[in-house]
mmCIF file of C-alpha atoms and ligand atoms in Angstrom:
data_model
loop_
_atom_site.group_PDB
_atom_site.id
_atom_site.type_symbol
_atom_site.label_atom_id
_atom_site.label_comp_id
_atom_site.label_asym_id
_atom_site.label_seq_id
_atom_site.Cartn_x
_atom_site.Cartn_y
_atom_site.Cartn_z
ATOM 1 C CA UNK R 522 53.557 -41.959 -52.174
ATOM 2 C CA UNK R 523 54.962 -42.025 -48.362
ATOM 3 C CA UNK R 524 53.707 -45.093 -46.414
ATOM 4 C CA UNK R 525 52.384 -44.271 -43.110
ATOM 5 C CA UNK R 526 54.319 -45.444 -40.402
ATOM 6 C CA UNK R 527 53.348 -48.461 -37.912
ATOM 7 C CA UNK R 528 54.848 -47.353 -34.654
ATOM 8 C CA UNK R 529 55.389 -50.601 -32.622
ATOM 9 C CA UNK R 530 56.675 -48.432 -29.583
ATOM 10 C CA UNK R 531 53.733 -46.933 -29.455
ATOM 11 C CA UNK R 532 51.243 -49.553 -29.712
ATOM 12 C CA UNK R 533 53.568 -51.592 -27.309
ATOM 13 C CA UNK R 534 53.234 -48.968 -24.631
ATOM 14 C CA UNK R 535 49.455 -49.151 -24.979
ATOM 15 C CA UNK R 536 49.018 -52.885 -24.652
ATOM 16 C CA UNK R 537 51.845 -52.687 -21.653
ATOM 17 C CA UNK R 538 49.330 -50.112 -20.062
ATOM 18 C CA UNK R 539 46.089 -52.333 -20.714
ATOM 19 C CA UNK R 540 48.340 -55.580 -19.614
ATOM 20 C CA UNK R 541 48.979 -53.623 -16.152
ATOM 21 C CA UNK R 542 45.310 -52.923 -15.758
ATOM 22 C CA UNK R 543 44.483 -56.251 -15.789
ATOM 23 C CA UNK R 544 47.049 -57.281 -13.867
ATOM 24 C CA UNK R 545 46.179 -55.080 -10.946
ATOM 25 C CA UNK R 546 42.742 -56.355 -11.372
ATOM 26 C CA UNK R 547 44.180 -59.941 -11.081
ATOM 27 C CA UNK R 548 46.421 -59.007 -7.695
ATOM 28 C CA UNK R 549 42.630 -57.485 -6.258
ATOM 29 C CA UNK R 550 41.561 -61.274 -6.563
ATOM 30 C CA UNK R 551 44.946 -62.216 -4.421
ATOM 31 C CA UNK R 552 46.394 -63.500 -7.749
ATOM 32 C CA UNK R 553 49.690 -62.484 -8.519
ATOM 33 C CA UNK R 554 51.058 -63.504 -12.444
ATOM 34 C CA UNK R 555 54.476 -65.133 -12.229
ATOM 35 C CA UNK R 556 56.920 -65.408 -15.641
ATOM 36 C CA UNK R 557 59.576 -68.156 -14.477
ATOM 37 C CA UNK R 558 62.408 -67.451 -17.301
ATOM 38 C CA UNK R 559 65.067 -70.252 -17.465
ATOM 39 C CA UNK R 560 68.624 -69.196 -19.050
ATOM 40 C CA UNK R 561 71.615 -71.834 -19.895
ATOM 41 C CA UNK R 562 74.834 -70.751 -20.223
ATOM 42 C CA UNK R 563 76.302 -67.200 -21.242
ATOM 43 C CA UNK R 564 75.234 -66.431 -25.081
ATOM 44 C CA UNK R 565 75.206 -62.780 -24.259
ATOM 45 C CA UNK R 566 72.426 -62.119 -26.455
ATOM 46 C CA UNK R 567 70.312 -64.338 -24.301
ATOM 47 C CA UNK R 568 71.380 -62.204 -21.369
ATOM 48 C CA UNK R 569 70.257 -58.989 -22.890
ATOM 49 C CA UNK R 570 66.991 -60.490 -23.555
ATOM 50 C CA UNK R 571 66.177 -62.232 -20.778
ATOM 51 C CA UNK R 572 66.926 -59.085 -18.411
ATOM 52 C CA UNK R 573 64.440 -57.306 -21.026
ATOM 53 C CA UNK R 574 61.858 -59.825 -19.973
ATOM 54 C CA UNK R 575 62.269 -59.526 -16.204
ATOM 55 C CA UNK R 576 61.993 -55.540 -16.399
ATOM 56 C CA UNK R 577 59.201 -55.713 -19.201
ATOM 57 C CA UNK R 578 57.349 -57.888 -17.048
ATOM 58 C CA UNK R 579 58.257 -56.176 -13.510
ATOM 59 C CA UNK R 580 57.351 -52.540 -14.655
ATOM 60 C CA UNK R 581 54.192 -53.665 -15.550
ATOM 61 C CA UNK R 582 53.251 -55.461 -12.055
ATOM 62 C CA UNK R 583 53.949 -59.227 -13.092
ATOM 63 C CA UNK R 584 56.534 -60.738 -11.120
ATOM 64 C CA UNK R 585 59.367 -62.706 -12.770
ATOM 65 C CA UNK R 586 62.236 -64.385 -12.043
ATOM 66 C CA UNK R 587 65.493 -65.556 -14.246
ATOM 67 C CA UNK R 588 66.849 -68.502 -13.327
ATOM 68 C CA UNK R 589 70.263 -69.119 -14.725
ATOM 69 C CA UNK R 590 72.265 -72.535 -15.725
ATOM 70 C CA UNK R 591 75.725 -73.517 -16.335
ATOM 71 C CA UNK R 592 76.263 -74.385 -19.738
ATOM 72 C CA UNK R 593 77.288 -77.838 -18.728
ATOM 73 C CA UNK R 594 73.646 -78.691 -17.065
ATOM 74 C CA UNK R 595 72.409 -81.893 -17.597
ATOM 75 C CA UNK R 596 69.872 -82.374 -19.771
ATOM 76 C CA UNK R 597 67.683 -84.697 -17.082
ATOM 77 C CA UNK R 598 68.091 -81.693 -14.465
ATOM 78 C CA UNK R 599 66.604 -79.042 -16.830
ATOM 79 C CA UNK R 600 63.553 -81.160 -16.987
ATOM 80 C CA UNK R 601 63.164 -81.958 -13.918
ATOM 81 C CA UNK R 602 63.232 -78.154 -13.120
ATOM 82 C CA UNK R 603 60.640 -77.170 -15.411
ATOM 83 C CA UNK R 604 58.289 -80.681 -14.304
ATOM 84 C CA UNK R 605 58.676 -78.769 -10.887
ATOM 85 C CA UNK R 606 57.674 -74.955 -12.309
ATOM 86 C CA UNK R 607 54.730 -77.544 -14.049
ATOM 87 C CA UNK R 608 53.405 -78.463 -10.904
ATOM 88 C CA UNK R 609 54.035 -75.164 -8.813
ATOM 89 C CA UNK R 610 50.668 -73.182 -9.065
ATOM 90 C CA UNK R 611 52.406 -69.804 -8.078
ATOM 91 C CA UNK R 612 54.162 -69.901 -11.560
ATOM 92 C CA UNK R 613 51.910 -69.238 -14.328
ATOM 93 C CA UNK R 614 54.010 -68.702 -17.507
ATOM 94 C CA UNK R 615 57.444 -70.745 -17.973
ATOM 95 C CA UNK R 616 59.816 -69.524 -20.830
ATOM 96 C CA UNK R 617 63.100 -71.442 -21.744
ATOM 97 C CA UNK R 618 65.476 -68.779 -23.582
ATOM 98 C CA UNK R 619 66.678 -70.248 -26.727
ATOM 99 C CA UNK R 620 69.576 -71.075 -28.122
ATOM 100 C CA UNK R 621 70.112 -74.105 -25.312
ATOM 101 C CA UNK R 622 73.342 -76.080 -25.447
ATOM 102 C CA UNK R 623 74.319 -78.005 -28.113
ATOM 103 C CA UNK R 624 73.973 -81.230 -25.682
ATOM 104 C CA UNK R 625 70.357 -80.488 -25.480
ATOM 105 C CA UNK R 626 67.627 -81.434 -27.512
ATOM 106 C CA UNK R 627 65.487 -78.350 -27.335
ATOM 107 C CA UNK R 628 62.001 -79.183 -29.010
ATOM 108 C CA UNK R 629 62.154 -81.702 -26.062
ATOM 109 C CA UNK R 630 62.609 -79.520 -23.766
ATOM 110 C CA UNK R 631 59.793 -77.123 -24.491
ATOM 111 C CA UNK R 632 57.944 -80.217 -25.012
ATOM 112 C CA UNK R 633 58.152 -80.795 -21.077
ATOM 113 C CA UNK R 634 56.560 -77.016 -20.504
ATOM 114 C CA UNK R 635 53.196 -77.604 -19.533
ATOM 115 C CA UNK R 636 51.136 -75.869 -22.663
ATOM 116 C CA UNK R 637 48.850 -74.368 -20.240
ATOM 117 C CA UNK R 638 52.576 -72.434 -18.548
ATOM 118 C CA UNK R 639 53.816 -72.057 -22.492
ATOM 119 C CA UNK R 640 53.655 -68.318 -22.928
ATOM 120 C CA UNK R 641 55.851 -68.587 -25.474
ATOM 121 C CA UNK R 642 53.781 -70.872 -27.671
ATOM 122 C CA UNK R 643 56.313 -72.746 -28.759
ATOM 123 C CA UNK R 644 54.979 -76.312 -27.853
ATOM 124 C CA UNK R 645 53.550 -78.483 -30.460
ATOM 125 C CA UNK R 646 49.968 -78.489 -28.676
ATOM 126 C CA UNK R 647 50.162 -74.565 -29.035
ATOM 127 C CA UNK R 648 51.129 -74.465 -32.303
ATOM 128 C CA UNK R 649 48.393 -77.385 -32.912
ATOM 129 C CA UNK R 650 45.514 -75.461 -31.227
ATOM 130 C CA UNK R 651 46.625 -72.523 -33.405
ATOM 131 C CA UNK R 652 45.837 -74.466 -36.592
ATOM 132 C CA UNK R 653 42.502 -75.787 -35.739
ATOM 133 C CA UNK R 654 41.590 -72.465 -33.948
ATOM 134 C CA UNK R 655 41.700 -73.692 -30.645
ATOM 135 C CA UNK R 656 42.356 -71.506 -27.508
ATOM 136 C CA UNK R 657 46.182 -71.523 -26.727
ATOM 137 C CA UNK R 658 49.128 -69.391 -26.799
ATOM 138 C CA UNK R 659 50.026 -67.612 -29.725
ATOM 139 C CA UNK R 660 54.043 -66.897 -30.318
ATOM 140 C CA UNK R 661 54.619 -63.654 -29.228
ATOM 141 C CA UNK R 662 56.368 -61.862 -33.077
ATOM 142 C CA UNK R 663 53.584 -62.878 -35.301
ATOM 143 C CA UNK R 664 51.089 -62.312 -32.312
ATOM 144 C CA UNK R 665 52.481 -58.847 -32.166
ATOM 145 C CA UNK R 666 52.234 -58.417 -35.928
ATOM 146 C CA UNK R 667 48.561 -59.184 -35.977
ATOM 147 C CA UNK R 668 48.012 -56.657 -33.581
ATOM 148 C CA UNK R 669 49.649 -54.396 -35.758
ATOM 149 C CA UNK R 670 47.478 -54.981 -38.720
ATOM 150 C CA UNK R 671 44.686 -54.731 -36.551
ATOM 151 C CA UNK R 672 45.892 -51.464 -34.825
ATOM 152 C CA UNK R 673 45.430 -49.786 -38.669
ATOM 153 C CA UNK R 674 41.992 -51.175 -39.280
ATOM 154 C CA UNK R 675 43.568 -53.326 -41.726
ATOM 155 C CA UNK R 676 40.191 -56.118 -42.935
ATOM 156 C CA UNK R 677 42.103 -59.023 -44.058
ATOM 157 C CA UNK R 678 39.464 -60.475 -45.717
ATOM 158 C CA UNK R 679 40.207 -61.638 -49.207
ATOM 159 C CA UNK R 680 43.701 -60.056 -48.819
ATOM 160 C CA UNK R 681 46.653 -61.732 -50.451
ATOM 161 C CA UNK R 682 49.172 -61.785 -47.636
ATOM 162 C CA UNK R 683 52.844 -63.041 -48.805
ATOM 163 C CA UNK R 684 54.832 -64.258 -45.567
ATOM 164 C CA UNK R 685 58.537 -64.272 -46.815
ATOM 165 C CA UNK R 686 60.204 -67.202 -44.030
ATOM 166 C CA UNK R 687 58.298 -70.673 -43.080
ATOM 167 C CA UNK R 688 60.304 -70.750 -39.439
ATOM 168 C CA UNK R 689 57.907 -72.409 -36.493
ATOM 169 C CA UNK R 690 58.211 -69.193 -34.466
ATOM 170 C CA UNK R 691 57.503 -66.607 -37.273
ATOM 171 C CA UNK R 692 56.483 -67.856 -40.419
ATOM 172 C CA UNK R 693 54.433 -70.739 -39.940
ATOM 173 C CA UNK R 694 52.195 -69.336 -37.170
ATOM 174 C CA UNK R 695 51.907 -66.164 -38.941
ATOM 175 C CA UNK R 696 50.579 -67.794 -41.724
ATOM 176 C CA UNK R 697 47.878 -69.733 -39.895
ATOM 177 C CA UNK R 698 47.083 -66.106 -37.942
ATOM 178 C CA UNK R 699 46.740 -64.465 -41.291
ATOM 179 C CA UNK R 700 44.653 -67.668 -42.747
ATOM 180 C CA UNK R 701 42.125 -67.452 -39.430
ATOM 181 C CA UNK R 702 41.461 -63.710 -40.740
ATOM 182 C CA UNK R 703 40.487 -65.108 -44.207
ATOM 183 C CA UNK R 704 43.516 -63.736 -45.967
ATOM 184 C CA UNK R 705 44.659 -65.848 -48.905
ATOM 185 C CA UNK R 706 48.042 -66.614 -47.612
ATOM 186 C CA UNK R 707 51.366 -67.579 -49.831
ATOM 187 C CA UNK R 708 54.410 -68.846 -47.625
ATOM 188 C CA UNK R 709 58.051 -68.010 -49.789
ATOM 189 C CA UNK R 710 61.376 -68.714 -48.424
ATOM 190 C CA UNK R 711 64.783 -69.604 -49.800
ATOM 191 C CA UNK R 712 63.635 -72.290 -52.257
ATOM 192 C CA UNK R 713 60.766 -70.274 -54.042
ATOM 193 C CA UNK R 714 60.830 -69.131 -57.569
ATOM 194 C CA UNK R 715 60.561 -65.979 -58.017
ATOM 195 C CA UNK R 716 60.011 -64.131 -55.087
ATOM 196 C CA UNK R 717 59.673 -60.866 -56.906
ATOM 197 C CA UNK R 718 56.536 -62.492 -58.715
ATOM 198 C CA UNK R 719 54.606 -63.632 -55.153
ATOM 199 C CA UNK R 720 55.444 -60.058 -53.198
ATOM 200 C CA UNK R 721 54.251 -57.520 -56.434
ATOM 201 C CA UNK R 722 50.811 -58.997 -55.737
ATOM 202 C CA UNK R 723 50.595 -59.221 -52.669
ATOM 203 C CA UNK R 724 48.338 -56.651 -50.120
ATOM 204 C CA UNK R 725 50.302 -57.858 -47.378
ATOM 205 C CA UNK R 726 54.260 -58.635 -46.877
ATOM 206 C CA UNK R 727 55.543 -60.041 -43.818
ATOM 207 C CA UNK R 728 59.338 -60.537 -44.139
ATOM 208 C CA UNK R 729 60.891 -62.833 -41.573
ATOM 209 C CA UNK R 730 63.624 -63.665 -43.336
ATOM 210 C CA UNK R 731 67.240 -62.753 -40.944
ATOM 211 C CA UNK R 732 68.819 -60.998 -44.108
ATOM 212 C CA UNK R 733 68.956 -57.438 -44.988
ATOM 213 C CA UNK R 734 67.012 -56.318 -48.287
ATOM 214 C CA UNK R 735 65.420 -59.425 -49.335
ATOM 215 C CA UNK R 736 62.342 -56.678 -49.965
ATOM 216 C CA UNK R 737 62.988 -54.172 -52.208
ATOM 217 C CA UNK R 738 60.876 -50.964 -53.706
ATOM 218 C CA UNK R 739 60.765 -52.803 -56.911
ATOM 219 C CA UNK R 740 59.226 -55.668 -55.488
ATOM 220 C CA UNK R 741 56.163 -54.025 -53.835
ATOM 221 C CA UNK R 742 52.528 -53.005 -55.016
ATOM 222 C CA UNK R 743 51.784 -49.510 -54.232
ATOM 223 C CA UNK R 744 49.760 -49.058 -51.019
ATOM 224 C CA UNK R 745 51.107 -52.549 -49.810
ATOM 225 C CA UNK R 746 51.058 -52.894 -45.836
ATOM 226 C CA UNK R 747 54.856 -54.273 -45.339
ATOM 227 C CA UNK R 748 55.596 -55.839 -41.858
ATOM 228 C CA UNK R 749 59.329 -56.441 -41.254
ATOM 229 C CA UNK R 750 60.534 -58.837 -38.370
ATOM 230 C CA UNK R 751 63.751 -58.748 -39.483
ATOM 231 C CA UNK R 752 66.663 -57.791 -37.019
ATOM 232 C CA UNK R 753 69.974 -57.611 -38.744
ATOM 233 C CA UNK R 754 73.053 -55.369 -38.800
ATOM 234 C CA UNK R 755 73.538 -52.751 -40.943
ATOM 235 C CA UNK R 756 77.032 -51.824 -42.033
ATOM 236 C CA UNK R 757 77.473 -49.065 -40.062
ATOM 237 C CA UNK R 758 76.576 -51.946 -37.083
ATOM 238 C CA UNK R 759 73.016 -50.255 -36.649
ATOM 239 C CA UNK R 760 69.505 -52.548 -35.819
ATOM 240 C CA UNK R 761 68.172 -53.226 -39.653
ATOM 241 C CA UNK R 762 65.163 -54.830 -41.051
ATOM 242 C CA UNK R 763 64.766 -56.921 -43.800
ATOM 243 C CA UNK R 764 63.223 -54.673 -45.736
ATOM 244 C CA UNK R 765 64.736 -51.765 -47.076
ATOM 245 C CA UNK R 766 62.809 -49.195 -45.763
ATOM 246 C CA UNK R 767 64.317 -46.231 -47.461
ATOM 247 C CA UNK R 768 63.157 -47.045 -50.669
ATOM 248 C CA UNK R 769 60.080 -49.440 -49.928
ATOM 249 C CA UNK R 770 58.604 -46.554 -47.625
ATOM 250 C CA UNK R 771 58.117 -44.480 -50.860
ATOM 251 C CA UNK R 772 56.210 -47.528 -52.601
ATOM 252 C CA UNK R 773 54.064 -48.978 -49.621
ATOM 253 C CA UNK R 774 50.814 -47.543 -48.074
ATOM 254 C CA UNK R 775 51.861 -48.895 -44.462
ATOM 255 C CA UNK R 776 55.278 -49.624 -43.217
ATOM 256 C CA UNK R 777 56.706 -50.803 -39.881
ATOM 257 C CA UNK R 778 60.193 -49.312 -38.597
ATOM 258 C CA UNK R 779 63.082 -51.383 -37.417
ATOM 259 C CA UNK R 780 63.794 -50.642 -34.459
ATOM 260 C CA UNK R 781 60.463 -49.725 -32.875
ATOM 261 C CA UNK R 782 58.404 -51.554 -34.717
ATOM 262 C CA UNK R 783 57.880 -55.420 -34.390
ATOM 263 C CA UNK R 784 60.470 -55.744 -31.475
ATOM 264 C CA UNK R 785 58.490 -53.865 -28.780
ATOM 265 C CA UNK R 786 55.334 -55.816 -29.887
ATOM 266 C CA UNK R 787 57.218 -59.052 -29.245
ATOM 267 C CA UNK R 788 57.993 -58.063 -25.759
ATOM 268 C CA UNK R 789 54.814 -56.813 -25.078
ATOM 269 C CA UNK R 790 52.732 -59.814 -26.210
ATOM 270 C CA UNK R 791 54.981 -62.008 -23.989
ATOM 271 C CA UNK R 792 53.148 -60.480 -21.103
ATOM 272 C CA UNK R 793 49.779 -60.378 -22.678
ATOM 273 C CA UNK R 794 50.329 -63.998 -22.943
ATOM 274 C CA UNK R 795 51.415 -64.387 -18.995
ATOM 275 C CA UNK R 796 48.692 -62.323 -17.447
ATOM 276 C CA UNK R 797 46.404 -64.525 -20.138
ATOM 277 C CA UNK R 798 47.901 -67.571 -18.381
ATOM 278 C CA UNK R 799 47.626 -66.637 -14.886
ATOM 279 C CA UNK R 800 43.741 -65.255 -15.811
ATOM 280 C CA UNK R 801 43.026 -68.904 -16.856
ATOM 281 C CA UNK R 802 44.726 -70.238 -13.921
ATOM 282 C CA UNK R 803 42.538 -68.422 -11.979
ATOM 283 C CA UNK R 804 39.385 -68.741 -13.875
ATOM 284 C CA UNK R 805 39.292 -72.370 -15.276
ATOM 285 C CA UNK R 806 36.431 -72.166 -16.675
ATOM 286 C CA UNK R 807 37.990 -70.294 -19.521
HETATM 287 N N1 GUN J 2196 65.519 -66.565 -28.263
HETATM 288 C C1 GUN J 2196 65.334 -65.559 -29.141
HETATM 289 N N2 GUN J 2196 64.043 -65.188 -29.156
HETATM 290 C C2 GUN J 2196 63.396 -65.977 -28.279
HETATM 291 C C3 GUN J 2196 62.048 -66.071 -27.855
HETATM 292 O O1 GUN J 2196 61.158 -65.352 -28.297
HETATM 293 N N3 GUN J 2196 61.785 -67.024 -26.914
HETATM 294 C C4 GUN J 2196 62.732 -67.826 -26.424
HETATM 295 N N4 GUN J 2196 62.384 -68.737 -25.511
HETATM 296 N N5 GUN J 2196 63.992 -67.773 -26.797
HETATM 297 C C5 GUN J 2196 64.316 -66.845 -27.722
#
């Protein structure tokens, strides 16, 4: 058996084009959505990512600017920044690039983002309204990976879904996604027993792990629908999952590629979740 591929590029590009539909529907109404992305220091990762943001969010009609810190900012003046972004209505989505400085405490710092501006969904009311199924933003990699599931049809319903990482960005929110759907959801990570046992019955794998081949062939059920967030380096110095795809593509009935798979849905549910933030701005009755 050959799993069927998930393409994430593809499905990214479609939401992009619905996302810039709605957008130009927005700017009719003399609303124009505004991603204010805050950078500080030089991790050159961060760079690269950041710039993705400003062009993903650009070429589809939002506007959105990068902001970038010394390394050496004070704490105080990073918060009094984003209090300002807070309180300015032209900015509807706020995003502070992690990793910050070691001299900052960063779970206060997204704490300051007003969760009504956190299009990352990061903040502890977002992740709160996620677990009692309250509207609020939805982190953008296990957002994207829902869409996925949902772009094959895929009724979760009953499903066992195995999410392999308990991180507050992946893991935990993509178990409370999965939950919502009425999957019956198992969280592993480093400390579980027997990994091998959890995955073989599982319909669904979602490995958010950071660590190349943590799922193997022998580890999945035939026909399993195996999500991979992982984005490691091969040794050839390539983009890699955490899956290896090679062999677990001739066991699985579904299988996402890395690159082009969960990547491009990240980016692209960033700026569903902006143009959802400046919709509510400008309808606050929803
Ligand atoms: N650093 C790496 N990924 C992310 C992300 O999704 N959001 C933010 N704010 N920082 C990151």
């Amino acid at each position: 058996m050959t799993a069927q591929i998930i393409d994430g590029k593809a499905l990214a590009q479609t939401i992009r084009a619905e996302v810039a539909g709605r957008t130009a529907a927005l700017k009719a109404r003399g609303i124009q959505p505004h991603l204010s992305i805050i950078m500080v220091g030089d991790d050159p990762a961060s760079a690269v990512y950041t710039k993705h943001k400003v062009n993903d969010s650009t070429e589809t009609g939002l506007s959105a600017k990068l902001e970038r810190y010394p390394a050496d900012m004070p704490e105080a003046d990073l918060l009094t920044r984003i209090e300002a972004l807070n309180a300015d209505a032209s900015v509807h989505g706020i995003l502070v690039q992690l990793p910050l400085p070691k001299h900052m405490d960063s779970q206060k710092v997204i704490e300051t983002i007003s969760p009504a501006k956190d299009v990352d969904g990061f903040h502890v009311a977002s992740a709160g309204a996620l677990m009692v199924g309250r509207p609020g933003f939805w982190p953008c990699t296990p957002h994207g990976c829902m869409k996925m599931l949902e772009s094959i049809g895929y009724d979760l319903r009953g499903k066992h879904a195995v999410v392999i990482g308990r991180s507050n960005i992946v893991g935990k929110p993509m178990a409370m996604m999965l939950l919502a759907k009425d999957a019956t959801v198992t969280v592993c990570h480093s400390r579980t027993r027997d990994l091998k046992a959890f995955t073989l019955d599982a319909d669904v794998i979602v490995a958010a792990v950071g660590k190349r081949n943590v799922l193997t062939a022998d580890m999945v059920k035939p026909g399993a629908v195996v999500i991979d967030v992982g984005m490691n380096q091969n040794d050839e110095g390539k983009l890699c999952g955490d899956v290896d795809f090679a062999g677990v593509k001739e066991v699985a009935g579904w299988i996402t590629p890395v690159p082009g798979g969960v990547g491009p849905m990240t980016r692209a549910m960033l700026l569903v979740n902006t143009l959802e933030a400046a919709e509510r701005a400008g309808n606050p009755a929803h």
